[in-house]
Short mmCIF file of C-alpha atoms and ligand atoms in Angstrom, two decimals:
data_model
loop_
_atom_site.label_atom_id
_atom_site.label_comp_id
_atom_site.label_asym_id
_atom_site.label_seq_id
_atom_site.Cartn_x
_atom_site.Cartn_y
_atom_site.Cartn_z
CA MET A 1 4.09 -7.08 -19.18
CA ARG A 2 2.00 -6.35 -16.16
CA LYS A 3 0.61 -2.89 -14.90
CA LYS A 4 2.45 -0.77 -11.64
CA LEU A 5 -0.06 0.49 -9.13
CA VAL A 6 0.95 2.74 -6.47
CA ALA A 7 -2.55 3.42 -4.27
CA GLY A 8 -1.82 6.21 -1.47
CA ASN A 9 -2.88 5.11 2.17
CA TRP A 10 -4.57 7.59 4.02
CA LYS A 11 -4.52 6.18 7.27
CA MET A 12 -6.44 8.64 9.48
CA HIS A 13 -5.80 11.89 8.16
CA GLY A 14 -7.24 14.58 6.32
CA SER A 15 -9.90 17.51 6.54
CA LEU A 16 -12.02 18.70 3.74
CA ALA A 17 -9.47 21.41 3.26
CA GLU A 18 -6.54 19.35 3.39
CA ASN A 19 -7.48 16.50 0.96
CA ALA A 20 -9.16 19.34 -1.25
CA ALA A 21 -5.94 20.66 -1.53
CA LEU A 22 -3.97 17.52 -2.75
CA LEU A 23 -6.01 16.15 -4.92
CA THR A 24 -6.56 19.37 -6.94
CA ALA A 25 -2.61 18.78 -7.25
CA LEU A 26 -2.83 14.92 -7.88
CA LYS A 27 -5.21 15.07 -10.59
CA PRO A 28 -3.35 17.16 -13.26
CA ALA A 29 0.50 15.45 -12.50
CA LEU A 30 -0.88 12.19 -12.44
CA ALA A 31 -3.30 12.76 -15.99
CA GLY A 32 -2.54 9.32 -17.58
CA ILE A 33 -0.83 7.18 -14.66
CA GLU A 34 -3.26 4.47 -12.91
CA ALA A 35 -3.27 5.40 -9.30
CA VAL A 36 -5.36 4.82 -6.27
CA VAL A 37 -5.87 6.56 -3.16
CA CYS A 38 -7.65 5.13 0.29
CA VAL A 39 -8.97 7.66 1.84
CA PRO A 40 -11.48 7.71 5.81
CA PHE A 41 -14.77 7.26 5.14
CA PRO A 42 -15.91 10.27 5.69
CA TYR A 43 -13.86 11.74 2.89
CA LEU A 44 -15.00 9.14 0.17
CA ALA A 45 -18.09 11.76 -1.18
CA GLN A 46 -15.47 14.71 -1.76
CA ALA A 47 -13.05 11.52 -3.60
CA GLN A 48 -15.91 11.04 -5.71
CA VAL A 49 -16.63 14.56 -6.41
CA GLU A 50 -12.89 15.66 -6.54
CA LEU A 51 -11.82 12.20 -8.79
CA ALA A 52 -14.26 11.68 -11.44
CA GLY A 53 -12.68 12.12 -14.62
CA SER A 54 -9.79 11.26 -13.79
CA SER A 55 -6.96 8.87 -13.60
CA ILE A 56 -6.96 8.40 -10.29
CA ALA A 57 -9.45 5.85 -8.98
CA TRP A 58 -10.02 5.90 -4.81
CA GLY A 59 -11.02 3.71 -2.66
CA ALA A 60 -11.51 2.59 1.79
CA GLN A 61 -8.98 1.24 4.14
CA ASN A 62 -11.34 -1.20 5.33
CA LEU A 63 -14.76 -2.79 4.83
CA SER A 64 -17.08 -5.21 7.03
CA GLU A 65 -17.08 -8.66 6.00
CA GLN A 66 -21.04 -8.27 6.74
CA ALA A 67 -23.01 -7.63 3.59
CA LYS A 68 -25.77 -5.18 6.08
CA GLY A 69 -27.53 -5.61 9.56
CA ALA A 70 -27.29 -5.25 13.16
CA PHE A 71 -23.08 -4.21 13.07
CA THR A 72 -22.84 -0.81 14.64
CA GLY A 73 -20.35 1.22 13.38
CA GLU A 74 -19.33 -0.91 10.59
CA VAL A 75 -19.20 -0.06 6.75
CA SER A 76 -20.35 -2.55 4.27
CA ALA A 77 -18.98 -3.27 0.47
CA SER A 78 -22.15 -2.11 -0.93
CA MET A 79 -21.62 1.48 0.93
CA LEU A 80 -18.52 1.47 -0.49
CA LEU A 81 -19.46 0.93 -3.96
CA ASP A 82 -22.07 3.66 -3.32
CA PHE A 83 -19.39 6.43 -3.35
CA GLY A 84 -17.52 5.06 -6.61
CA CYS A 85 -15.02 3.41 -4.44
CA THR A 86 -13.31 0.46 -6.21
CA TYR A 87 -10.37 -1.12 -4.33
CA VAL A 88 -10.39 -1.76 -0.28
CA ILE A 89 -7.46 -2.34 1.50
CA VAL A 90 -8.16 -5.75 3.40
CA GLY A 91 -5.56 -6.75 6.00
CA HIS A 92 -3.40 -3.67 6.77
CA SER A 93 -0.86 -4.65 9.90
CA GLU A 94 -2.38 -1.48 11.90
CA ARG A 95 -5.86 -3.70 11.30
CA ARG A 96 -3.98 -6.95 12.13
CA SER A 97 -2.23 -5.45 15.14
CA LEU A 98 -4.57 -3.00 17.01
CA TYR A 99 -8.33 -4.22 15.51
CA GLY A 100 -7.14 -7.71 16.29
CA GLU A 101 -7.94 -8.71 12.84
CA SER A 102 -7.12 -12.81 12.30
CA ASP A 103 -6.42 -14.35 8.94
CA ALA A 104 -10.26 -15.58 9.20
CA LEU A 105 -11.00 -11.91 9.20
CA VAL A 106 -9.47 -10.36 6.84
CA ALA A 107 -10.09 -13.74 4.22
CA SER A 108 -13.66 -13.00 4.69
CA LYS A 109 -12.88 -8.93 4.30
CA TYR A 110 -10.99 -10.22 1.23
CA MET A 111 -14.45 -12.09 -0.23
CA ALA A 112 -17.41 -9.38 0.58
CA ALA A 113 -15.05 -7.17 -1.37
CA GLN A 114 -14.80 -8.77 -4.10
CA ALA A 115 -18.16 -10.35 -3.96
CA ALA A 116 -19.17 -6.71 -4.73
CA GLY A 117 -17.02 -5.91 -7.36
CA LEU A 118 -14.35 -4.00 -5.48
CA THR A 119 -10.74 -4.98 -5.73
CA PRO A 120 -8.95 -5.81 -2.56
CA ILE A 121 -5.45 -4.86 -1.49
CA LEU A 122 -4.39 -8.08 0.10
CA CYS A 123 -1.64 -6.75 3.12
CA VAL A 124 0.67 -9.39 4.22
CA GLY A 125 3.85 -9.21 5.96
CA GLU A 126 5.92 -10.02 8.78
CA SER A 127 7.18 -8.55 12.12
CA LEU A 128 10.36 -7.58 13.15
CA ALA A 129 10.83 -10.11 15.64
CA GLU A 130 9.23 -12.54 13.04
CA ARG A 131 11.94 -10.89 9.93
CA GLU A 132 14.73 -11.71 13.26
CA SER A 133 13.78 -15.15 13.38
CA GLY A 134 13.59 -16.11 9.88
CA VAL A 135 9.80 -17.48 9.38
CA THR A 136 9.44 -14.51 7.01
CA GLN A 137 8.37 -16.36 4.52
CA ALA A 138 6.17 -18.64 7.00
CA VAL A 139 4.58 -15.63 7.74
CA VAL A 140 3.30 -14.21 4.48
CA ALA A 141 2.34 -17.95 3.22
CA ARG A 142 -0.06 -18.12 6.05
CA GLN A 143 -1.71 -14.62 5.79
CA LEU A 144 -1.83 -15.82 1.72
CA ASP A 145 -3.21 -19.41 2.20
CA ALA A 146 -5.89 -18.28 4.40
CA VAL A 147 -7.31 -16.04 1.53
CA ILE A 148 -6.17 -18.67 -0.87
CA ASP A 149 -7.59 -21.48 0.83
CA ALA A 150 -11.41 -19.32 1.06
CA ALA A 151 -11.46 -18.05 -2.36
CA GLY A 152 -9.61 -19.73 -4.55
CA VAL A 153 -5.79 -18.83 -6.18
CA GLY A 154 -8.39 -18.42 -8.82
CA SER A 155 -9.29 -15.16 -7.19
CA LEU A 156 -5.98 -13.19 -7.17
CA ALA A 157 -6.96 -12.07 -10.82
CA GLN A 158 -9.36 -9.71 -9.77
CA ALA A 159 -6.82 -8.41 -6.51
CA VAL A 160 -3.32 -6.85 -5.58
CA ILE A 161 -1.29 -8.10 -3.05
CA ALA A 162 1.33 -5.76 -1.00
CA TYR A 163 3.71 -7.08 1.19
CA GLU A 164 4.03 -4.36 3.70
CA PRO A 165 7.17 -5.66 6.96
CA VAL A 166 5.59 -4.36 9.69
CA TRP A 167 9.08 -3.48 10.79
CA ALA A 168 9.10 -0.78 7.52
CA ILE A 169 5.52 0.68 7.70
CA GLY A 170 5.51 4.24 9.17
CA THR A 171 9.10 3.68 10.85
CA GLY A 172 11.71 5.11 8.28
CA LYS A 173 13.07 2.03 7.89
CA THR A 174 12.39 0.28 4.35
CA ALA A 175 13.58 -2.69 3.01
CA SER A 176 16.31 -3.08 0.93
CA PRO A 177 15.23 -3.54 -2.67
CA GLU A 178 16.87 -7.16 -2.24
CA GLN A 179 15.03 -7.45 0.60
CA ALA A 180 11.38 -6.62 -1.22
CA GLN A 181 12.38 -8.67 -4.32
CA ALA A 182 13.41 -11.53 -2.49
CA VAL A 183 9.87 -11.37 -0.90
CA HIS A 184 8.30 -10.89 -4.21
CA ALA A 185 9.68 -13.72 -5.72
CA PHE A 186 8.67 -16.13 -2.95
CA ILE A 187 5.08 -14.75 -2.93
CA ARG A 188 5.28 -14.66 -6.70
CA SER A 189 6.96 -18.22 -7.01
CA LYS A 190 4.22 -19.39 -4.54
CA ILE A 191 0.93 -18.53 -6.07
CA ALA A 192 2.62 -19.79 -9.58
CA ALA A 193 2.29 -23.00 -7.86
CA LEU A 194 -1.08 -23.00 -7.79
CA ASP A 195 -1.80 -20.88 -11.09
CA ALA A 196 1.15 -19.65 -13.69
CA GLY A 197 -1.53 -17.17 -15.27
CA VAL A 198 -2.85 -15.64 -11.98
CA ALA A 199 1.01 -15.46 -10.96
CA ASP A 200 2.61 -13.66 -13.56
CA GLN A 201 -0.36 -10.73 -14.02
CA LEU A 202 -0.61 -10.20 -10.16
CA VAL A 203 0.44 -7.08 -8.91
CA ILE A 204 2.18 -7.36 -5.97
CA GLN A 205 3.01 -3.73 -4.03
CA TYR A 206 5.89 -3.00 -1.74
CA GLY A 207 5.12 -1.09 1.45
CA GLY A 208 7.04 0.23 3.81
CA SER A 209 8.14 3.97 4.17
CA VAL A 210 8.07 4.49 0.39
CA LYS A 211 9.47 7.98 -0.45
CA ALA A 212 10.77 9.74 -3.94
CA ALA A 213 14.00 9.43 -2.66
CA ASN A 214 13.53 5.77 -2.53
CA ALA A 215 11.13 4.83 -4.92
CA ALA A 216 13.30 4.32 -8.25
CA GLU A 217 15.35 1.03 -7.18
CA LEU A 218 12.22 -0.71 -5.65
CA MET A 219 9.92 -0.06 -8.61
CA VAL A 220 12.84 -1.14 -11.07
CA GLN A 221 13.02 -4.88 -9.05
CA PRO A 222 11.27 -7.13 -10.95
CA ASP A 223 8.62 -8.43 -8.84
CA ILE A 224 7.57 -5.15 -7.47
CA ASP A 225 5.05 -3.84 -9.54
CA GLY A 226 3.93 -0.63 -6.87
CA GLY A 227 3.68 1.03 -3.82
CA LEU A 228 0.87 0.47 -1.19
CA ILE A 229 2.27 4.82 0.66
CA GLY A 230 1.16 5.90 3.62
CA GLY A 231 2.79 8.98 4.56
CA ALA A 232 4.30 10.24 1.66
CA SER A 233 0.67 10.28 -0.43
CA LEU A 234 -0.57 12.95 1.59
CA VAL A 235 2.30 15.03 0.54
CA ALA A 236 1.54 15.72 -3.27
CA ASP A 237 5.37 16.16 -4.53
CA GLU A 238 6.20 13.12 -2.93
CA PHE A 239 2.91 10.85 -3.98
CA ILE A 240 3.52 12.37 -7.58
CA ALA A 241 7.24 11.63 -8.02
CA ILE A 242 6.65 8.14 -6.19
CA CYS A 243 3.77 7.27 -9.19
CA ARG A 244 5.71 8.74 -11.49
CA ALA A 245 9.12 6.55 -10.85
CA ALA A 246 6.29 3.32 -10.37
CA ALA A 247 4.85 4.22 -14.38
CA LYS A 248 8.66 3.90 -15.77
C1 PEP B 1 1.22 2.01 4.91
O1 PEP B 1 0.72 2.54 6.02
O2 PEP B 1 0.69 1.25 4.54
C2 PEP B 1 2.74 2.24 4.93
C3 PEP B 1 3.08 1.84 4.55
O3 PEP B 1 2.96 3.06 5.30
P1 PEP B 1 3.96 4.63 5.28
O4 PEP B 1 4.52 4.24 3.74
O5 PEP B 1 3.78 5.64 6.03
O6 PEP B 1 5.53 3.40 5.95
#
């Protein structure tokens, strides 16, 4: 049986005081449940101190594809390791659409993360226009192929995929369990055609307006192995309920 894993994406939210309150609430409530919080870079040190010894892992929301050098404003994989990160989100739709990250750049970031021993959470997903024009599978396949061509299908044994339909992120519009399951099954079968063992173990998270109220019906789908949670990951009771729904 595959593990289920819920990751929180705090995006550019938080403060030292808010984070302390949130992490203090999460730690006892999620004891024994594997979960991840992906925090803004400046709060990695806080996450490291607060979460040490807990069952909650922490990570970042982005990294540089470069190892080191004259890249002002960038943060490398080895810097994330210095703060105890084990996960990093790559290719979030906000990075792709607002910061122009191409499939090739996302693949480079994915490889930089893995080369350092971090587990990339690779985000894929279609826009509303793409869904409406019937190219959801083609878009997701293209985003996956960029990584598989660069890093090999075997690399997915040390990765998590997050299917996040862009039209569902932060909009309050969740994909129906059937819509999400259909794309998850497509992703798994596409990978199974290359390596059945990797596909069978691969954690594929769903992301897009997941809340306590809709988590159970999503998490029970056979190919949904957890979630990548934005807004609701900032509300302790919501995130705890989602993690518990996934862990059932
Ligand atoms: C996200 O940021 O990855 C996300 C899914 O956001 P939300 O849960 O707020 O839709």
